[in-house]
Coordinates of C-alpha atoms and ligand atoms in Angstrom, one line a residue:
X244 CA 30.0 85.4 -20.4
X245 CA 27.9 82.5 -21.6
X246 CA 29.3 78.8 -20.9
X247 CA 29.6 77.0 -24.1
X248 CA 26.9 74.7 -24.6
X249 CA 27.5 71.8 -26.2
X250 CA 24.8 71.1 -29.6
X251 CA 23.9 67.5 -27.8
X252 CA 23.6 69.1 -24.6
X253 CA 21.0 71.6 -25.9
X254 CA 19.1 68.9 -27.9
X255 CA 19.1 66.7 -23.9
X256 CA 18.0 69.9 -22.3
X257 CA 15.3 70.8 -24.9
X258 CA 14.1 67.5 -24.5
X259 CA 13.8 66.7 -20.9
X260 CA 11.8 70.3 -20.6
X261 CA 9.6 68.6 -22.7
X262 CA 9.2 65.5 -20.5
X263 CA 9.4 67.6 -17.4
X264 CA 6.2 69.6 -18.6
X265 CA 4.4 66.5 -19.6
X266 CA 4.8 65.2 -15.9
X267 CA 4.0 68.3 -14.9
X268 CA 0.6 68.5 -16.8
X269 CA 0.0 64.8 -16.1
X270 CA 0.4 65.5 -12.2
X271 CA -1.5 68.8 -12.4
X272 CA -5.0 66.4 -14.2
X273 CA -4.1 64.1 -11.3
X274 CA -4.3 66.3 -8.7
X275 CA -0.7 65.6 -7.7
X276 CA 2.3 67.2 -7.0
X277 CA 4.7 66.6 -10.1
X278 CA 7.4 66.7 -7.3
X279 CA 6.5 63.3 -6.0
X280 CA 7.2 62.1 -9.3
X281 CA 11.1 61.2 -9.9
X282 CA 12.5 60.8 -13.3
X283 CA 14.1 57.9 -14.2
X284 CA 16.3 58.5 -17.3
X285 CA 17.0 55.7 -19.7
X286 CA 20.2 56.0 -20.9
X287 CA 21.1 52.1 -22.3
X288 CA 23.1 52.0 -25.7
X289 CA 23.9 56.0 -24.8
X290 CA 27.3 57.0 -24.2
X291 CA 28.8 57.9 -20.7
X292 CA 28.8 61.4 -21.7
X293 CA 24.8 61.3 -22.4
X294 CA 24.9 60.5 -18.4
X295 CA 27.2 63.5 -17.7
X296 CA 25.4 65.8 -19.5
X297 CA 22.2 64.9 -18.0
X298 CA 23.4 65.0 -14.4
X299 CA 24.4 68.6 -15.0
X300 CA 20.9 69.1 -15.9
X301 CA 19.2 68.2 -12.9
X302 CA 19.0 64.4 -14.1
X303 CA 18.9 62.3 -9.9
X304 CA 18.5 58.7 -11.6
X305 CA 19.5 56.8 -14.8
X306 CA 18.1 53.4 -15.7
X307 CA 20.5 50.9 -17.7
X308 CA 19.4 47.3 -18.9
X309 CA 22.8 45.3 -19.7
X310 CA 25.6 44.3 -18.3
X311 CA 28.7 45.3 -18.8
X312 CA 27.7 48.1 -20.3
X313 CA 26.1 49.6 -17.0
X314 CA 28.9 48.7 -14.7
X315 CA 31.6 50.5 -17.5
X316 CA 29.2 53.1 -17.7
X317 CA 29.3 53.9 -14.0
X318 CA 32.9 53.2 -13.8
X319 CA 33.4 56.2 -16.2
X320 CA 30.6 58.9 -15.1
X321 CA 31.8 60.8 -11.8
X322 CA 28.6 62.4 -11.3
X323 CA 26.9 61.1 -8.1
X324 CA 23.4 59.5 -9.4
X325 CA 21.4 56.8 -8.1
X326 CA 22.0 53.8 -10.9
X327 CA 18.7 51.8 -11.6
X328 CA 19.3 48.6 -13.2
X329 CA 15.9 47.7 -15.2
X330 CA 16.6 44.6 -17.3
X331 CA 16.3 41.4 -16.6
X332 CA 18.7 39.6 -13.9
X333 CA 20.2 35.9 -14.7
X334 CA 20.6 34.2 -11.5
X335 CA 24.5 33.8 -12.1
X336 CA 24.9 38.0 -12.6
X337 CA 23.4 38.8 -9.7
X338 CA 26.6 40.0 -7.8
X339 CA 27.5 42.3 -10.9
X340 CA 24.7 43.4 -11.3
X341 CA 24.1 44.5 -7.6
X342 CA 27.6 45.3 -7.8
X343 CA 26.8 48.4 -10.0
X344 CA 23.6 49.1 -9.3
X345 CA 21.8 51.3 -6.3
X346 CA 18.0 49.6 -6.9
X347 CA 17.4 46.7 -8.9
X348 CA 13.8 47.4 -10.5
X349 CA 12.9 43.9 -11.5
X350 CA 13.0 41.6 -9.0
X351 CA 10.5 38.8 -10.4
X352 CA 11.4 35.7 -8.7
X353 CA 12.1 34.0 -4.9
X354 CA 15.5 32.7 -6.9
X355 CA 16.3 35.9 -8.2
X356 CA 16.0 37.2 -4.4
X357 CA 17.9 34.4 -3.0
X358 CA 21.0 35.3 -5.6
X359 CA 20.7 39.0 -5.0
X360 CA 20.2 38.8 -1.2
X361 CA 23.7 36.6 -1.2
X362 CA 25.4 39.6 -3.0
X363 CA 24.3 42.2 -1.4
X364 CA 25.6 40.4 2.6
X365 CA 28.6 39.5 0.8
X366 CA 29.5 43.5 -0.6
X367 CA 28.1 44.1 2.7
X368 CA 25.9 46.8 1.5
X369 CA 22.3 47.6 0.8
X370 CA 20.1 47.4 -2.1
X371 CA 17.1 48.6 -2.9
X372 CA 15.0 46.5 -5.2
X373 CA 11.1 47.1 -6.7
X374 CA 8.8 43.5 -7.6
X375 CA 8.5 43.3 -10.8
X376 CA 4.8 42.8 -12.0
X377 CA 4.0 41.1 -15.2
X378 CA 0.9 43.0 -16.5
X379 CA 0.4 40.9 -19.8
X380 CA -2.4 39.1 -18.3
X381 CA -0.7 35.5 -18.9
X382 CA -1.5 33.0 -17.0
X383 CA 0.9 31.8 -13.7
X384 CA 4.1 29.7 -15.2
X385 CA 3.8 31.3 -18.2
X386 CA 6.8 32.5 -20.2
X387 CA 7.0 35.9 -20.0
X388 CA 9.0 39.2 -20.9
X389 CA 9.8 39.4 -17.3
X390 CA 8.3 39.7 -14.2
X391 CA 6.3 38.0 -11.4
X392 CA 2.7 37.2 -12.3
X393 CA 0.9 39.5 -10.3
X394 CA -0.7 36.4 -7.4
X395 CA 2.9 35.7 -7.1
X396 CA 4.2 39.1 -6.0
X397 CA 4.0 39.0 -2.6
X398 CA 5.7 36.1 -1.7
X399 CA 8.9 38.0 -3.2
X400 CA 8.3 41.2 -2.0
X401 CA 7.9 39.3 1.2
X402 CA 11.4 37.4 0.6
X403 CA 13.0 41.0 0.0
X404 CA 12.0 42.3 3.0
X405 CA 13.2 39.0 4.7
X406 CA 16.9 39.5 3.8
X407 CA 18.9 41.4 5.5
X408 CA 21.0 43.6 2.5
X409 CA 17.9 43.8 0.8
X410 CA 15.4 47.0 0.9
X411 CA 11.9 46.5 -0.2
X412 CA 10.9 49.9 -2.3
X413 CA 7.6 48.8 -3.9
X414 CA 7.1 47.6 -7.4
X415 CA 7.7 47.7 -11.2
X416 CA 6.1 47.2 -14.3
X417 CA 5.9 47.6 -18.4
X418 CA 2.7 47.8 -20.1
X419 CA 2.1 45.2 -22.6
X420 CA 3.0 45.8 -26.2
X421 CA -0.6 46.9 -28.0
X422 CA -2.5 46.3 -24.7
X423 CA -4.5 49.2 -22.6
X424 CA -1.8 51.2 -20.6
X425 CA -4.7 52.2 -18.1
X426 CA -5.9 48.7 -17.3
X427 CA -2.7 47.3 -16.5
X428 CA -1.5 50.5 -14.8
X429 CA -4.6 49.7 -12.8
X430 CA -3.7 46.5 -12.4
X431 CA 0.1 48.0 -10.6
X432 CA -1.6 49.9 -8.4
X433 CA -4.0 47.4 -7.0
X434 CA -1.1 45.1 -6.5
X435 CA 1.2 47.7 -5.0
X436 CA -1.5 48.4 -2.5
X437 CA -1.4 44.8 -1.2
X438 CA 1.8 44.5 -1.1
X439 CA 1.9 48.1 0.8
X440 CA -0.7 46.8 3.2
X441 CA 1.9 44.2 4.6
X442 CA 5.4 46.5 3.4
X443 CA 4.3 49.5 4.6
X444 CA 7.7 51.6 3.2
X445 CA 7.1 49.9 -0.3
X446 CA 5.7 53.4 -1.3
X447 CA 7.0 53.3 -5.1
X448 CA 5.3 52.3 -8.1
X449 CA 7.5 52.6 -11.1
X450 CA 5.5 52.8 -14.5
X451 CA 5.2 54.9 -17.7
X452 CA 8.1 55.3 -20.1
X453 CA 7.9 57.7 -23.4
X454 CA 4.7 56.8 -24.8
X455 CA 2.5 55.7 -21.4
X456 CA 4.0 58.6 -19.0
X457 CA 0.6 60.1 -18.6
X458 CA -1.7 57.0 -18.0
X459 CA 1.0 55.7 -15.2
X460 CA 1.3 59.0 -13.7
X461 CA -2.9 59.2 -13.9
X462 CA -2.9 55.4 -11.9
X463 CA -0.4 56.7 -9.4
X464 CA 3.1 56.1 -10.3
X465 CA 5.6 57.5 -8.5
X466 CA 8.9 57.0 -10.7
X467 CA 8.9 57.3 -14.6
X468 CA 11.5 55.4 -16.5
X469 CA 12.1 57.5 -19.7
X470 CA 14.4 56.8 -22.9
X471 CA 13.8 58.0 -26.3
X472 CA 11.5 61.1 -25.4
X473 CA 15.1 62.4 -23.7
X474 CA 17.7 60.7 -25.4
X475 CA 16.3 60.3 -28.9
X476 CA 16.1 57.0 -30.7
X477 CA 18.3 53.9 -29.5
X478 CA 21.7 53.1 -31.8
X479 CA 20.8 49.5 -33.0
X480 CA 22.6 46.5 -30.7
X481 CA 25.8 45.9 -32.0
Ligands
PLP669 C1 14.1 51.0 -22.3 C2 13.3 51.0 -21.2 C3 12.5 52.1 -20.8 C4 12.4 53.4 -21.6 O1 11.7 53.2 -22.7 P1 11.3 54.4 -23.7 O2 10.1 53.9 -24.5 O3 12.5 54.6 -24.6 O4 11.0 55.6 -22.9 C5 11.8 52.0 -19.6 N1 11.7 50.9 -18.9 C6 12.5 49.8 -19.2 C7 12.4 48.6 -18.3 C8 13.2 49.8 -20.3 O5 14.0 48.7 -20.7

């Protein structure tokens, strides 16, 4: 006899065949195998029961970008995942935020490290964390979205892999609003490989999201971070 499938749980499964054959096509141009390339689903301002639902469907890792909501949200899915926090860290959340999260994807700053490295000793448990890599192209010191300028990136990838909680994993990044995906996908890659070069296990590159998938996946990224083409369109803040 059939389960009963819910109608959101269709739509979810529909969807993330859709992303899994567009990795699968963008690995295939690449000459990759589209099983070295883990799906990261973004399920911020989604419900818990999103994250259920895509756990039963194969989903390994979610990505969330506030807090509280991704420490309730963990709270209330039992489903074992590995729980990517991908927003950016104030100093003074650091503990919560490792608190709820397996990997911390954007490390940008020696401060940052210094706050997370405290909380991770003090819960006295690892946590994996990826160097976030500004790929706007502004200049060092400038304001930006997030993320170390790219000549600054090894001196905290080298301060991760100094603390003793702290697991260096590689590095993140977004490309910029309008800009060319490729050149700063490029731009990832080249510094992943130096910072790979001293931090040989910092093997992942985390790029591509809905509309970019294929261009990261073409420049070598190893984790996708993926919201609307699963989920469908973000609920507005409230
Ligand atoms: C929201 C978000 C994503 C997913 O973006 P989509 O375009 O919805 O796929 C990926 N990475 C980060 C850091 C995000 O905040």
């Amino acid at each position: 006899m059939a389960e009963f499938v819910s109608p959101r749980t269709a739509e979810l499964a529909t969807r993330l065949a859709t992303v899994r054959e567009r990795i699968a096509l963008a690995a295939d141009a690449a000459s990759r195998a589209a099983s070295d390339i883990t799906l990261i689903a973004v399920t911020k301002r989604f419900p818990a029961t999103d994250v259920e639902r895509l756990a039963q469907l194969g989903v390994t890792d979610v990505g969330e970008n506030r807090l509280p909501e991704a420490s309730q949200k963990r709270s209330a899915v039992a489903a074992p995942l590995r729980w990517h926090f991908v927003g950016q860290v104030q100093t003074n959340k650091a503990k919560a935020v490792a608190s709820c999260a397996d990997q911390v994807d954007t490390v940008d700053r020696l401060r940052l490290v210094t706050a997370l490295a405290r909380a991770a000793d003090s819960l006295a448990r690892p946590l994996d964390c990826l160097v976030q890599i500004n790929l706007d192209g502004t200049p060092a010191g400038a304001t930006t979205r997030g993320g170390a300028h790219p000549d600054d990136a090894m001196a905290v990838a080298d301060a991760i892999a100094d603390s003793s909680h702290l697991r260096l994993c590689g590095v993140m990044g977004m490309a910029p609003l309008g800009g060319d995906p490729a050149a700063a996908f490029a731009l990832l890659a080249a510094t992943a490989g130096r910072i790979r070069s001293v931090h040989p296990t910092a093997t992942t590159i985390s790029a591509g999201m809905s509309g970019d998938l294929e261009a990261a996946i073409s420049a070598g990224a190893t984790h996708v971070r993926i919201g609307t083409a699963i989920l469908g369109a973000r609920p507005d803040l409230g």
